[in-house]
Coordinates of C-alpha atoms in Angstrom, one line a residue:
Chain U
X1 CA 0.0 0.3 0.1
X2 CA 1.3 3.4 -0.8
X3 CA -1.6 5.9 -0.2
X4 CA -0.6 9.3 0.7
X5 CA -1.9 9.8 4.2
X6 CA -3.8 12.9 5.4
X7 CA -3.7 13.7 9.0
X8 CA -4.3 16.3 11.9
X9 CA -2.2 16.9 14.8
X10 CA -1.7 14.8 18.0
X11 CA -4.3 14.8 21.0
X12 CA -6.7 15.4 18.0
X13 CA -10.0 17.7 18.7
X14 CA -12.6 17.4 16.1
X15 CA -11.1 19.9 13.7
X16 CA -7.6 17.8 13.3
X17 CA -10.2 14.5 13.0
X18 CA -12.5 15.9 10.3
X19 CA -10.3 18.0 8.5
X20 CA -8.3 15.0 7.7
X21 CA -11.3 13.5 6.5
X22 CA -12.8 16.5 4.8
X23 CA -9.2 17.3 2.7
X24 CA -8.7 13.7 2.2
X25 CA -12.0 13.4 0.3
X26 CA -11.5 16.5 -1.7
X27 CA -7.8 15.2 -2.6
X28 CA -9.4 11.9 -3.9
X29 CA -12.2 13.8 -5.9
X30 CA -9.2 15.6 -7.6
X31 CA -7.6 12.4 -8.7
X32 CA -5.1 11.6 -5.7
X33 CA -4.9 8.4 -3.6
X34 CA -5.0 9.2 0.3
X35 CA -6.2 8.2 3.2
X36 CA -7.4 10.0 6.3
X37 CA -5.7 8.9 9.6
X38 CA -5.4 10.0 13.2
X39 CA -2.7 10.7 15.5
X40 CA -4.8 9.6 18.6
X41 CA -8.3 8.4 19.7
X42 CA -11.2 10.4 18.9
X43 CA -13.0 12.5 21.9
X44 CA -16.5 12.4 23.0
X45 CA -17.4 15.3 21.1
X46 CA -15.4 14.2 18.0
X47 CA -17.6 10.6 18.4
X48 CA -20.7 12.5 18.9
X49 CA -20.3 14.3 15.4
X50 CA -18.9 11.1 13.5
X51 CA -22.1 9.1 14.9
X52 CA -24.6 12.2 14.1
X53 CA -23.1 12.1 10.3
X54 CA -22.6 8.3 9.9
X55 CA -18.5 8.2 9.7
X56 CA -16.2 5.7 11.0
X57 CA -13.2 7.5 13.1
X58 CA -9.9 7.1 11.3
X59 CA -7.5 4.6 12.2
X60 CA -4.7 5.7 14.5
X61 CA -1.1 5.7 13.6
X62 CA 2.2 6.1 15.1
X63 CA 4.3 6.0 12.4
X64 CA 4.2 7.5 8.7
X65 CA 7.3 6.3 7.1
X66 CA 6.6 2.4 7.5
X67 CA 3.7 3.0 5.4
X68 CA 4.0 6.0 2.7
X69 CA 6.6 8.1 1.7
X70 CA 4.2 11.3 1.1
X71 CA 1.8 13.0 3.3
X72 CA -0.4 16.0 3.8
X73 CA -0.8 17.9 6.9
X74 CA -4.2 19.6 8.1
X75 CA -4.7 21.8 11.3
X76 CA -1.1 21.9 12.3
X77 CA 2.5 22.1 10.8
X78 CA 5.0 22.3 13.9
X79 CA 7.1 18.9 13.8
X80 CA 6.3 18.1 17.8
X81 CA 2.8 18.2 17.2
X82 CA 3.2 16.0 14.0
X83 CA 3.8 12.1 13.6
X84 CA 7.1 11.3 15.3
X85 CA 8.8 10.6 11.9
X86 CA 7.9 13.3 10.1
X87 CA 11.2 14.2 8.9
X88 CA 11.4 10.8 6.8
X89 CA 8.5 11.4 4.5
X90 CA 7.8 14.4 2.1
X91 CA 5.0 17.1 2.7
X92 CA 3.2 17.3 -0.3
X93 CA 0.4 19.9 1.0
X94 CA -0.7 21.5 4.2
X95 CA -4.0 23.6 5.2
X96 CA -3.9 25.1 8.6
X97 CA -4.8 28.0 10.8
X98 CA -2.3 28.2 13.0
X99 CA 1.1 30.2 13.4
X100 CA 4.1 28.7 11.3
X101 CA 7.1 27.2 13.2
X102 CA 9.4 24.3 13.7
X103 CA 8.3 23.6 10.1
X104 CA 10.7 23.2 7.0
X105 CA 10.6 21.4 3.7
X106 CA 13.8 20.5 1.0
X107 CA 11.2 21.3 -1.9
X108 CA 8.0 23.5 -2.6
X109 CA 4.6 22.4 -1.7
X110 CA 1.2 23.5 -1.4
X111 CA 0.7 25.4 1.9
X112 CA -3.0 27.1 2.5
X113 CA -2.9 29.2 5.8
X114 CA -5.5 31.6 6.6
X115 CA -6.2 33.5 9.9
X116 CA -9.6 32.1 10.3
X117 CA -11.1 30.3 13.1
X118 CA -11.3 26.7 12.0
X119 CA -9.1 24.6 9.4
X120 CA -12.4 23.5 7.7
X121 CA -13.4 26.9 7.1
X122 CA -10.5 27.0 4.4
X123 CA -11.3 23.3 3.0
X124 CA -14.7 24.7 2.3
X125 CA -13.4 27.5 0.1
X126 CA -10.9 24.8 -1.6
X127 CA -14.1 22.3 -2.3
X128 CA -15.5 25.8 -3.8
X129 CA -12.2 26.9 -5.7
X130 CA -11.9 23.1 -7.4
X131 CA -15.7 22.9 -7.9
X132 CA -16.1 19.6 -6.2
X133 CA -19.7 18.9 -4.5
X134 CA -19.8 18.8 -0.8
X135 CA -21.7 15.9 0.4
X136 CA -24.1 15.8 3.5
X137 CA -21.7 14.0 5.8
X138 CA -18.6 16.0 4.7
X139 CA -20.6 19.2 5.1
X140 CA -21.8 17.9 8.5
X141 CA -18.2 17.1 9.4
X142 CA -16.9 20.5 8.4
X143 CA -19.8 22.1 10.3
X144 CA -18.6 20.4 13.7
X145 CA -15.1 21.4 13.3
X146 CA -16.4 25.0 13.4
X147 CA -18.9 24.9 15.7
X148 CA -15.6 23.1 18.3
X149 CA -13.1 25.4 17.1
X150 CA -15.0 28.7 17.5
X151 CA -17.3 27.4 20.4
X152 CA -20.5 28.1 18.5
X153 CA -19.1 31.2 16.6
X154 CA -18.5 33.0 20.1
X155 CA -14.6 32.3 20.1
X156 CA -12.5 35.7 19.2
X157 CA -10.6 33.5 16.9
X158 CA -14.1 33.1 14.7
X159 CA -14.0 35.4 11.7
X160 CA -17.0 36.7 9.7
X161 CA -15.9 34.0 6.9
X162 CA -16.4 31.0 9.6
X163 CA -19.7 32.3 10.3
X164 CA -20.7 32.4 6.9
X165 CA -19.2 29.0 5.9
X166 CA -21.1 27.6 8.9
X167 CA -24.4 28.8 7.9
X168 CA -24.0 27.4 4.5
X169 CA -22.7 24.3 5.8
X170 CA -25.8 23.8 8.3
X171 CA -27.9 23.9 5.0
X172 CA -25.8 21.6 3.3
X173 CA -25.8 19.1 6.2
X174 CA -29.4 19.8 7.0
X175 CA -29.3 20.7 10.7
X176 CA -30.4 23.7 12.8
X177 CA -26.8 25.3 13.8
X178 CA -27.9 26.7 17.1
X179 CA -29.4 23.4 18.3
X180 CA -26.8 20.8 17.0
X181 CA -24.0 23.1 18.3
X182 CA -25.2 23.1 21.4
X183 CA -25.7 19.4 21.3
X184 CA -22.4 18.7 20.1
X185 CA -20.5 21.1 22.6
X186 CA -22.6 19.4 25.7
X187 CA -21.2 15.8 24.2
X188 CA -17.7 16.9 24.7
X189 CA -17.8 18.6 28.2
X190 CA -18.4 15.2 30.0
X191 CA -15.7 15.0 32.4
X192 CA -17.0 12.6 34.9
X193 CA -15.7 9.6 33.3
X194 CA -12.5 11.3 32.3
X195 CA -9.3 10.5 35.0
X196 CA -6.7 13.4 35.3
X197 CA -4.5 11.9 32.5
X198 CA -7.5 12.2 30.1
X199 CA -8.7 15.5 31.3
X200 CA -5.0 16.9 30.9
X201 CA -4.1 15.6 27.4
X202 CA -7.3 15.0 25.6
X203 CA -6.6 18.3 23.7
X204 CA -3.0 19.5 24.9
X205 CA 0.1 20.5 22.5
X206 CA 3.6 21.2 23.6
X207 CA 4.8 24.8 22.5
X208 CA 8.5 25.5 22.7
X209 CA 9.2 29.1 24.0
X210 CA 12.6 30.3 24.8
X211 CA 14.5 27.7 26.6
X212 CA 11.3 26.3 27.8
X213 CA 8.9 23.2 26.9
X214 CA 5.6 24.5 27.7
X215 CA 2.2 22.1 27.4
X216 CA -1.0 23.8 27.4
X217 CA -4.0 21.6 27.7
X218 CA -7.7 22.6 27.4
X219 CA -10.7 21.2 28.5
X220 CA -14.4 22.5 27.8
X221 CA -16.8 22.4 30.4
X222 CA -20.4 23.7 31.5
X223 CA -19.4 24.1 34.7
X224 CA -15.6 25.1 36.2
X225 CA -16.2 23.6 39.4
X226 CA -16.4 19.9 38.1
X227 CA -12.7 20.4 37.3
X228 CA -11.8 22.8 40.4
X229 CA -12.9 19.8 43.0
X230 CA -10.1 17.8 41.4
X231 CA -7.2 20.3 41.4
X232 CA -5.0 18.6 43.7
X233 CA -5.4 15.2 41.6
X234 CA -4.9 17.1 38.6
X235 CA -1.7 19.0 39.9
X236 CA 0.0 15.5 40.9
X237 CA -0.6 14.0 37.5
X238 CA 1.1 17.5 35.8
X239 CA 3.9 17.0 38.2
X240 CA 4.3 13.7 37.4
X241 CA 4.1 14.1 33.5
X242 CA 6.5 17.2 33.7
X243 CA 8.8 15.3 35.2
X244 CA 8.4 12.0 32.9
X245 CA 8.2 14.4 29.6
X246 CA 10.8 17.1 30.3
X247 CA 7.8 19.6 30.6
X248 CA 8.8 23.1 31.9
X249 CA 5.3 24.4 32.8
X250 CA 1.9 22.8 32.3
X251 CA -0.8 24.5 31.9
X252 CA -4.4 23.3 31.9
X253 CA -7.0 25.8 30.3
X254 CA -10.6 25.1 31.8
X255 CA -13.1 26.9 29.7
X256 CA -16.7 27.3 30.0
X257 CA -18.1 27.0 26.9
X258 CA -21.6 28.7 27.7
X259 CA -20.2 32.1 29.3
X260 CA -16.8 32.3 27.5
X261 CA -14.4 32.3 30.6
X262 CA -11.7 30.3 31.4
X263 CA -9.3 29.7 34.5
X264 CA -6.1 28.1 34.4
X265 CA -4.5 25.7 36.4
X266 CA -0.8 26.4 36.5
X267 CA 1.9 23.9 37.2
X268 CA 5.9 24.7 37.1
X269 CA 8.3 26.8 38.5
X270 CA 7.5 29.9 36.2
X271 CA 4.7 30.8 38.1
X272 CA 6.0 34.3 38.7
X273 CA 6.6 34.8 34.7
X274 CA 2.8 33.5 33.9
X275 CA 1.5 35.7 36.2
X276 CA 3.2 38.7 34.7
X277 CA 2.4 37.3 31.2
X278 CA -1.4 37.9 31.8
X279 CA -1.2 40.6 34.3
X280 CA -3.2 38.4 36.7
X281 CA -2.7 37.0 40.4
X282 CA -1.9 33.1 40.4
X283 CA -3.6 31.7 43.8
X284 CA -3.2 28.5 44.8
X285 CA -1.9 27.5 41.6
X286 CA -4.9 28.9 39.9
X287 CA -5.7 32.0 37.6
X288 CA -8.9 33.4 36.6
X289 CA -9.0 34.4 32.8
X290 CA -12.3 36.4 32.2
X291 CA -13.0 36.4 28.2
X292 CA -10.2 33.9 27.4
X293 CA -11.3 30.7 25.4
X294 CA -8.8 30.7 22.8
X295 CA -5.4 29.1 23.3
X296 CA -3.9 30.2 20.2
X297 CA -5.2 33.7 20.0
X298 CA -5.1 34.6 24.0
X299 CA -2.9 32.1 25.6
X300 CA -0.2 31.3 23.7
X301 CA 1.2 34.9 22.4
X302 CA 1.3 36.6 25.9
X303 CA 3.7 33.7 27.1
X304 CA 5.5 33.4 23.8
X305 CA 6.2 37.1 24.3
X306 CA 7.0 36.8 28.5
X307 CA 9.4 33.7 27.6
X308 CA 10.9 35.0 24.5
Chain A
X1 CA 3.5 56.6 7.2
X2 CA 2.1 53.3 8.2
X3 CA 1.5 51.7 5.1
X4 CA 1.9 47.7 5.1
X5 CA 5.2 46.9 3.2
X6 CA 5.3 44.4 0.3
X7 CA 8.3 42.9 -0.9
X8 CA 10.3 40.2 -2.6
X9 CA 13.6 38.5 -1.7
X10 CA 16.9 40.2 -1.9
X11 CA 18.9 40.4 -5.4
X12 CA 15.2 40.6 -6.8
X13 CA 14.6 39.0 -9.8
X14 CA 11.6 39.8 -12.3
X15 CA 9.0 37.8 -10.3
X16 CA 10.5 39.4 -6.7
X17 CA 9.7 43.0 -8.6
X18 CA 6.6 42.5 -10.1
X19 CA 4.9 40.1 -7.4
X20 CA 5.3 42.6 -4.8
X21 CA 3.8 45.4 -7.3
X22 CA 0.9 43.1 -8.6
X23 CA -0.1 41.8 -4.8
X24 CA 0.4 45.0 -3.5
X25 CA -2.5 46.1 -6.5
X26 CA -4.7 43.1 -5.1
X27 CA -4.2 44.3 -1.7
X28 CA -5.2 47.6 -2.0
X29 CA -8.1 46.8 -4.1
X30 CA -9.5 44.6 -1.6
X31 CA -9.4 47.8 1.0
X32 CA -5.3 47.6 2.4
X33 CA -3.0 50.5 2.4
X34 CA 0.0 48.6 1.1
X35 CA 3.0 49.8 -0.9
X36 CA 5.4 47.4 -3.0
X37 CA 9.0 48.0 -2.2
X38 CA 12.3 46.2 -3.1
X39 CA 15.3 44.9 -1.5
X40 CA 17.5 45.7 -4.4
X41 CA 18.1 47.6 -7.5
X42 CA 16.1 46.0 -10.7
X43 CA 17.6 44.1 -13.3
X44 CA 17.8 44.9 -17.2
X45 CA 15.2 42.3 -17.8
X46 CA 13.2 43.6 -14.9
X47 CA 13.3 47.2 -16.3
X48 CA 12.4 46.2 -19.7
X49 CA 9.2 44.8 -18.5
X50 CA 8.3 47.9 -16.4
X51 CA 9.6 50.2 -19.2
X52 CA 7.1 48.1 -21.7
X53 CA 4.2 48.4 -19.6
X54 CA 4.9 51.9 -18.2
X55 CA 5.2 51.0 -14.5
X56 CA 8.0 52.9 -12.1
X57 CA 10.3 50.6 -10.2
X58 CA 9.7 50.3 -6.6
X59 CA 11.9 52.1 -4.0
X60 CA 14.4 50.1 -2.4
X61 CA 14.2 49.6 1.2
X62 CA 16.9 48.4 3.6
X63 CA 15.1 48.3 7.1
X64 CA 11.2 47.6 7.4
X65 CA 10.9 48.0 10.8
X66 CA 11.7 51.7 10.8
X67 CA 8.8 52.6 8.7
X68 CA 6.2 50.0 9.6
X69 CA 4.7 47.4 11.9
X70 CA 3.6 44.9 9.2
X71 CA 4.7 43.7 5.9
X72 CA 3.6 40.9 3.3
X73 CA 6.4 39.0 2.0
X74 CA 6.2 37.6 -1.8
X75 CA 8.3 35.1 -3.7
X76 CA 10.2 34.2 -0.6
X77 CA 9.9 32.9 2.9
X78 CA 13.6 32.4 4.2
X79 CA 14.5 35.1 6.7
X80 CA 18.1 35.3 5.4
X81 CA 16.8 36.1 1.9
X82 CA 14.5 39.1 3.3
X83 CA 14.6 42.4 4.8
X84 CA 17.3 42.4 7.7
X85 CA 15.4 43.3 10.3
X86 CA 12.1 41.0 9.4
X87 CA 12.1 39.8 12.8
X88 CA 10.9 43.0 14.1
X89 CA 8.0 43.3 12.1
X90 CA 4.6 41.3 11.7
X91 CA 4.2 39.0 8.8
X92 CA 0.5 39.3 7.5
X93 CA 0.9 37.2 4.4
X94 CA 3.1 35.4 2.2
X95 CA 2.9 34.2 -1.4
X96 CA 5.5 32.0 -2.8
X97 CA 6.5 29.0 -4.7
X98 CA 9.5 28.1 -2.5
X99 CA 10.3 25.1 -0.1
X100 CA 9.4 26.7 3.5
X101 CA 12.4 26.8 5.8
X102 CA 13.9 29.4 8.1
X103 CA 10.7 30.9 8.9
X104 CA 8.6 31.3 11.8
X105 CA 5.7 33.4 13.3
X106 CA 4.1 34.1 16.5
X107 CA 0.6 34.3 15.3
X108 CA -1.4 33.2 12.6
X109 CA -1.2 34.5 9.1
X110 CA -2.0 34.1 5.2
X111 CA 0.2 31.8 3.7
X112 CA -0.3 30.7 0.3
X113 CA 2.5 29.0 -1.5
X114 CA 1.9 26.4 -4.4
X115 CA 4.6 24.0 -6.5
X116 CA 3.8 26.4 -9.5
X117 CA 6.7 27.9 -11.6
X118 CA 6.0 31.6 -10.7
X119 CA 4.5 33.3 -7.8
X120 CA 2.7 35.3 -10.1
X121 CA 0.8 32.6 -11.3
X122 CA -0.5 32.2 -7.7
X123 CA -1.3 35.9 -7.5
X124 CA -3.2 35.3 -10.6
X125 CA -5.5 33.2 -9.1
X126 CA -6.0 35.3 -5.9
X127 CA -7.1 38.2 -8.2
X128 CA -9.6 35.4 -9.6
X129 CA -10.8 34.4 -6.4
X130 CA -11.3 37.7 -5.0
X131 CA -13.2 38.9 -8.5
X132 CA -10.8 41.7 -8.7
X133 CA -10.4 43.1 -12.4
X134 CA -6.5 42.6 -13.8
X135 CA -5.2 45.9 -15.5
X136 CA -3.2 45.7 -18.6
X137 CA -0.1 47.2 -16.7
X138 CA -0.8 44.6 -14.0
X139 CA -1.3 41.5 -16.4
X140 CA 2.0 42.6 -18.4
X141 CA 4.1 42.3 -15.2
X142 CA 2.7 39.0 -13.9
X143 CA 3.4 37.6 -17.8
X144 CA 6.9 39.0 -17.4
X145 CA 7.1 37.3 -14.2
X146 CA 6.2 34.0 -15.4
X147 CA 8.5 34.4 -18.9
X148 CA 11.4 35.3 -16.7
X149 CA 11.0 32.2 -14.3
X150 CA 10.0 29.5 -16.5
X151 CA 12.6 30.7 -19.1
X152 CA 9.5 31.5 -21.6
X153 CA 7.5 28.2 -20.5
X154 CA 10.5 25.3 -20.7
X155 CA 12.0 25.5 -17.4
X156 CA 11.2 22.0 -15.4
X157 CA 9.4 24.0 -13.1
X158 CA 7.0 25.2 -15.2
X159 CA 3.7 23.6 -14.7
X160 CA 0.3 23.4 -17.0
X161 CA -0.9 26.2 -14.7
X162 CA 1.7 28.5 -15.5
X163 CA 1.0 27.8 -19.4
X164 CA -2.7 28.6 -19.2
X165 CA -2.2 31.6 -17.0
X166 CA 0.5 32.9 -19.4
X167 CA -1.6 32.7 -22.3
X168 CA -4.7 34.2 -20.5
X169 CA -2.3 37.1 -19.2
X170 CA -0.6 37.8 -23.0
X171 CA -4.4 38.3 -24.1
X172 CA -5.1 40.9 -21.3
X173 CA -1.8 42.7 -21.4
X174 CA -2.2 42.8 -25.5
X175 CA 1.4 41.3 -26.3
X176 CA 2.0 37.9 -28.5
X177 CA 3.6 35.8 -25.8
X178 CA 6.4 34.3 -28.1
X179 CA 7.7 37.4 -29.4
X180 CA 7.5 39.5 -26.3
X181 CA 9.1 36.7 -24.1
X182 CA 12.3 36.3 -26.4
X183 CA 12.4 40.0 -26.3
X184 CA 12.4 40.2 -22.3
X185 CA 14.8 37.3 -22.1
X186 CA 17.3 38.8 -24.4
X187 CA 16.9 42.2 -22.4
X188 CA 17.8 40.3 -19.4
X189 CA 21.0 38.7 -21.1
X190 CA 23.2 41.2 -22.1
X191 CA 26.1 40.7 -19.4
X192 CA 29.0 43.0 -21.6
X193 CA 28.2 46.2 -19.2
X194 CA 28.3 44.1 -16.1
X195 CA 31.4 43.8 -14.0
X196 CA 31.9 40.4 -12.1
X197 CA 30.3 41.2 -8.9
X198 CA 27.0 42.0 -11.0
X199 CA 27.1 38.9 -12.6
X200 CA 27.4 36.8 -9.5
X201 CA 25.3 38.6 -7.2
X202 CA 22.4 40.0 -9.7
X203 CA 20.2 37.0 -9.0
X204 CA 21.9 35.1 -6.0
X205 CA 20.6 33.8 -2.7
X206 CA 22.3 32.1 0.6
X207 CA 21.4 28.6 1.6
X208 CA 22.2 27.3 4.7
X209 CA 22.9 23.4 4.2
X210 CA 24.4 21.3 6.9
X211 CA 26.6 23.7 8.6
X212 CA 27.6 25.5 5.1
X213 CA 26.5 28.6 3.8
X214 CA 26.3 27.8 0.2
X215 CA 25.6 30.9 -2.1
X216 CA 24.2 30.3 -5.5
X217 CA 23.8 32.8 -8.1
X218 CA 22.5 32.4 -11.4
X219 CA 22.9 34.5 -15.0
X220 CA 21.0 33.8 -18.0
X221 CA 22.9 34.1 -21.1
X222 CA 22.6 33.5 -25.1
X223 CA 25.8 32.3 -25.3
X224 CA 27.5 30.5 -22.2
X225 CA 31.1 31.9 -24.0
X226 CA 30.8 35.4 -23.0
X227 CA 30.7 34.2 -19.0
X228 CA 33.2 31.5 -19.7
X229 CA 36.1 34.0 -20.9
X230 CA 35.8 35.9 -17.7
X231 CA 36.4 32.8 -15.6
X232 CA 39.4 34.0 -13.9
X233 CA 38.2 37.3 -13.1
X234 CA 34.9 35.5 -11.7
X235 CA 36.5 33.2 -9.2
X236 CA 38.9 35.9 -7.9
X237 CA 35.7 37.9 -7.3
X238 CA 33.9 34.7 -5.6
X239 CA 36.8 34.3 -3.3
X240 CA 37.0 37.7 -2.2
X241 CA 33.4 37.8 -1.4
X242 CA 33.2 34.0 0.1
X243 CA 36.2 35.1 2.5
X244 CA 34.4 38.7 3.5
X245 CA 30.9 37.2 3.7
X246 CA 31.7 33.8 5.4
X247 CA 30.4 32.0 2.2
X248 CA 31.8 28.4 2.2
X249 CA 30.8 27.5 -1.0
X250 CA 30.2 29.8 -4.4
X251 CA 28.3 28.5 -7.2
X252 CA 27.4 30.4 -10.2
X253 CA 24.9 29.0 -12.7
X254 CA 25.2 30.2 -16.2
X255 CA 22.2 29.2 -18.2
X256 CA 21.7 29.0 -21.6
X257 CA 18.3 30.3 -22.1
X258 CA 17.8 29.4 -25.8
X259 CA 19.0 25.9 -25.3
X260 CA 18.0 25.0 -21.6
X261 CA 21.4 24.2 -20.4
X262 CA 23.8 25.2 -17.8
X263 CA 27.2 25.4 -16.8
X264 CA 28.3 26.1 -13.2
X265 CA 31.6 27.7 -12.0
X266 CA 32.5 26.3 -8.6
X267 CA 34.2 28.0 -6.0
X268 CA 35.3 26.5 -2.5
X269 CA 36.9 23.6 -0.5
X270 CA 33.7 21.6 -1.4
X271 CA 34.3 20.6 -4.7
X272 CA 34.6 16.8 -4.3
X273 CA 31.3 17.1 -2.4
X274 CA 29.8 19.2 -5.5
X275 CA 30.7 16.5 -7.9
X276 CA 29.4 13.9 -5.9
X277 CA 25.9 15.6 -5.8
X278 CA 25.5 16.0 -9.2
X279 CA 27.5 12.8 -10.3
X280 CA 29.5 15.3 -13.1
X281 CA 33.2 15.9 -13.3
X282 CA 34.5 19.3 -12.1
X283 CA 37.1 20.5 -14.7
X284 CA 39.2 23.7 -14.0
X285 CA 36.2 24.7 -11.6
X286 CA 33.4 24.4 -14.2
X287 CA 30.8 21.6 -14.4
X288 CA 28.4 21.0 -17.4
X289 CA 24.8 20.5 -16.4
X290 CA 23.1 19.4 -19.3
X291 CA 19.2 20.0 -19.3
X292 CA 19.6 22.0 -15.9
X293 CA 17.7 25.4 -15.5
X294 CA 16.2 25.5 -12.2
X295 CA 18.5 26.5 -9.1
X296 CA 15.2 25.8 -6.9
X297 CA 14.4 22.6 -8.5
X298 CA 17.6 21.0 -10.2
X299 CA 20.5 22.5 -8.2
X300 CA 19.4 23.1 -4.4
X301 CA 17.8 19.8 -3.7
X302 CA 20.8 17.5 -4.7
X303 CA 23.1 20.0 -2.6
X304 CA 20.7 19.8 0.1
X305 CA 20.7 15.9 0.2
X306 CA 24.7 15.9 -0.1
X307 CA 25.2 18.3 2.6
X308 CA 22.4 17.0 5.0

């Protein structure tokens, strides 16, 4: 087998999983032989979307080079967020909406990034530009990703373009945007069955900042107290994982998806620096971040600036 | 003044100069306030195109940060090919057709790269996607860049898309493609009035490869002998510049634009490695490269692989 593999980042969220599926669908319609795969198991939220639109979860891979020479990346570009042997394969294409860093190729490639709220908003445009029809289940997965990444169009990363695309996709998918969106987000916020490791890492990424490795996880809830009551358990797990994986600073962003606020649980020696970065006090390892919902736009930039 | 500056790479060729002008025009039509500038003087070839279509050469800048906070890059992304203080400004957008390397941002951005022969082929698509009319002089400059980068559609970097776009642009610009193309290329090949420094550096770029800094210049001619008779003069200049600028390997690619072949003049201690990279003998600092016309596609990749 020698299909081109298409995948999103490690600890995949709904956009990482579905953009692999939707971009692979587009590429296959354009005559390429591709397969959507994943760098981790799907979350409850993603499973809700996959079940709703009758799509099977992509198989999980831990290596790319053993089965292909060519890959396409969606929803990420940084090598430390990708498959471990990314340096052994040729990257043909990237579709992403994040900053570009720790990314390098030997050859020209197709790279499409736009500062929008969701990778699938860009993939929607690629379908249009290439005059490829969007089937109902693909539209439904794209819509789910936009809802997930923009917290139902309320995140500061959400652009007018994401809104317009979401409305058009809701029609194609045959769902009512607001009702489907709330059900999807609610499906993703049940933390009662999750252990500390899952809460920390189901949607977590490493960011090199200065000399430090900063790991930032994010968990969406409808009530932050359900996480705060487990703070001691979470801090112990953060301590053990930081030690095992050479993480200098571990932050868990607990985001109230209905009110669009977050609290951060902070583990590591750099508490004073983190406090300075946000100009907020850290009390008992906890920092209140009113109006903060976007890791990419509201958490990574002030930390990057502080540790530069 | 606080306009967004738009510019191509150092030692600008026709694509670097004109893509700044055409992309700036598009951005202004879309409501941004931008100005096309350049990181070096225009070549004879570029001047021919600018004169033909009645466009003034962009002013040359040596710093961006002193006059703006925001820039857009065309026809390059690698920091060592850009303005020296690129790390002090925010990169809003990149349109390019090269590999991605030594490039990093703190924030999401617009990045559009495609593996086509010319940046202006991508910019043409951006005009279409945004429903912006292409005026005659802008079409003429775009066409000139495609002719220049693809050596009148004969370079191996040239794609079917470049060909189709060039034909459409020739109509918009009101010129006959073949006749205008030959006149443009001929205008760029007069080396009689150039000193050794100009021949080496008018279109030269540095590439970090392994631990080495490799500088590769390219000069287009209709007869390679006009350069070969000056080999001693050129090697002396390469020696002096390598010494002054910590260049480990300096290669001048002399390309016969009518026959689509090149010879390379090679200066530096790594002659044996260069010989291995291309599987060709180097005699008296000269290597014959039949069918080689593209630095990006036929010269940089084998060298990068050899020095990895």
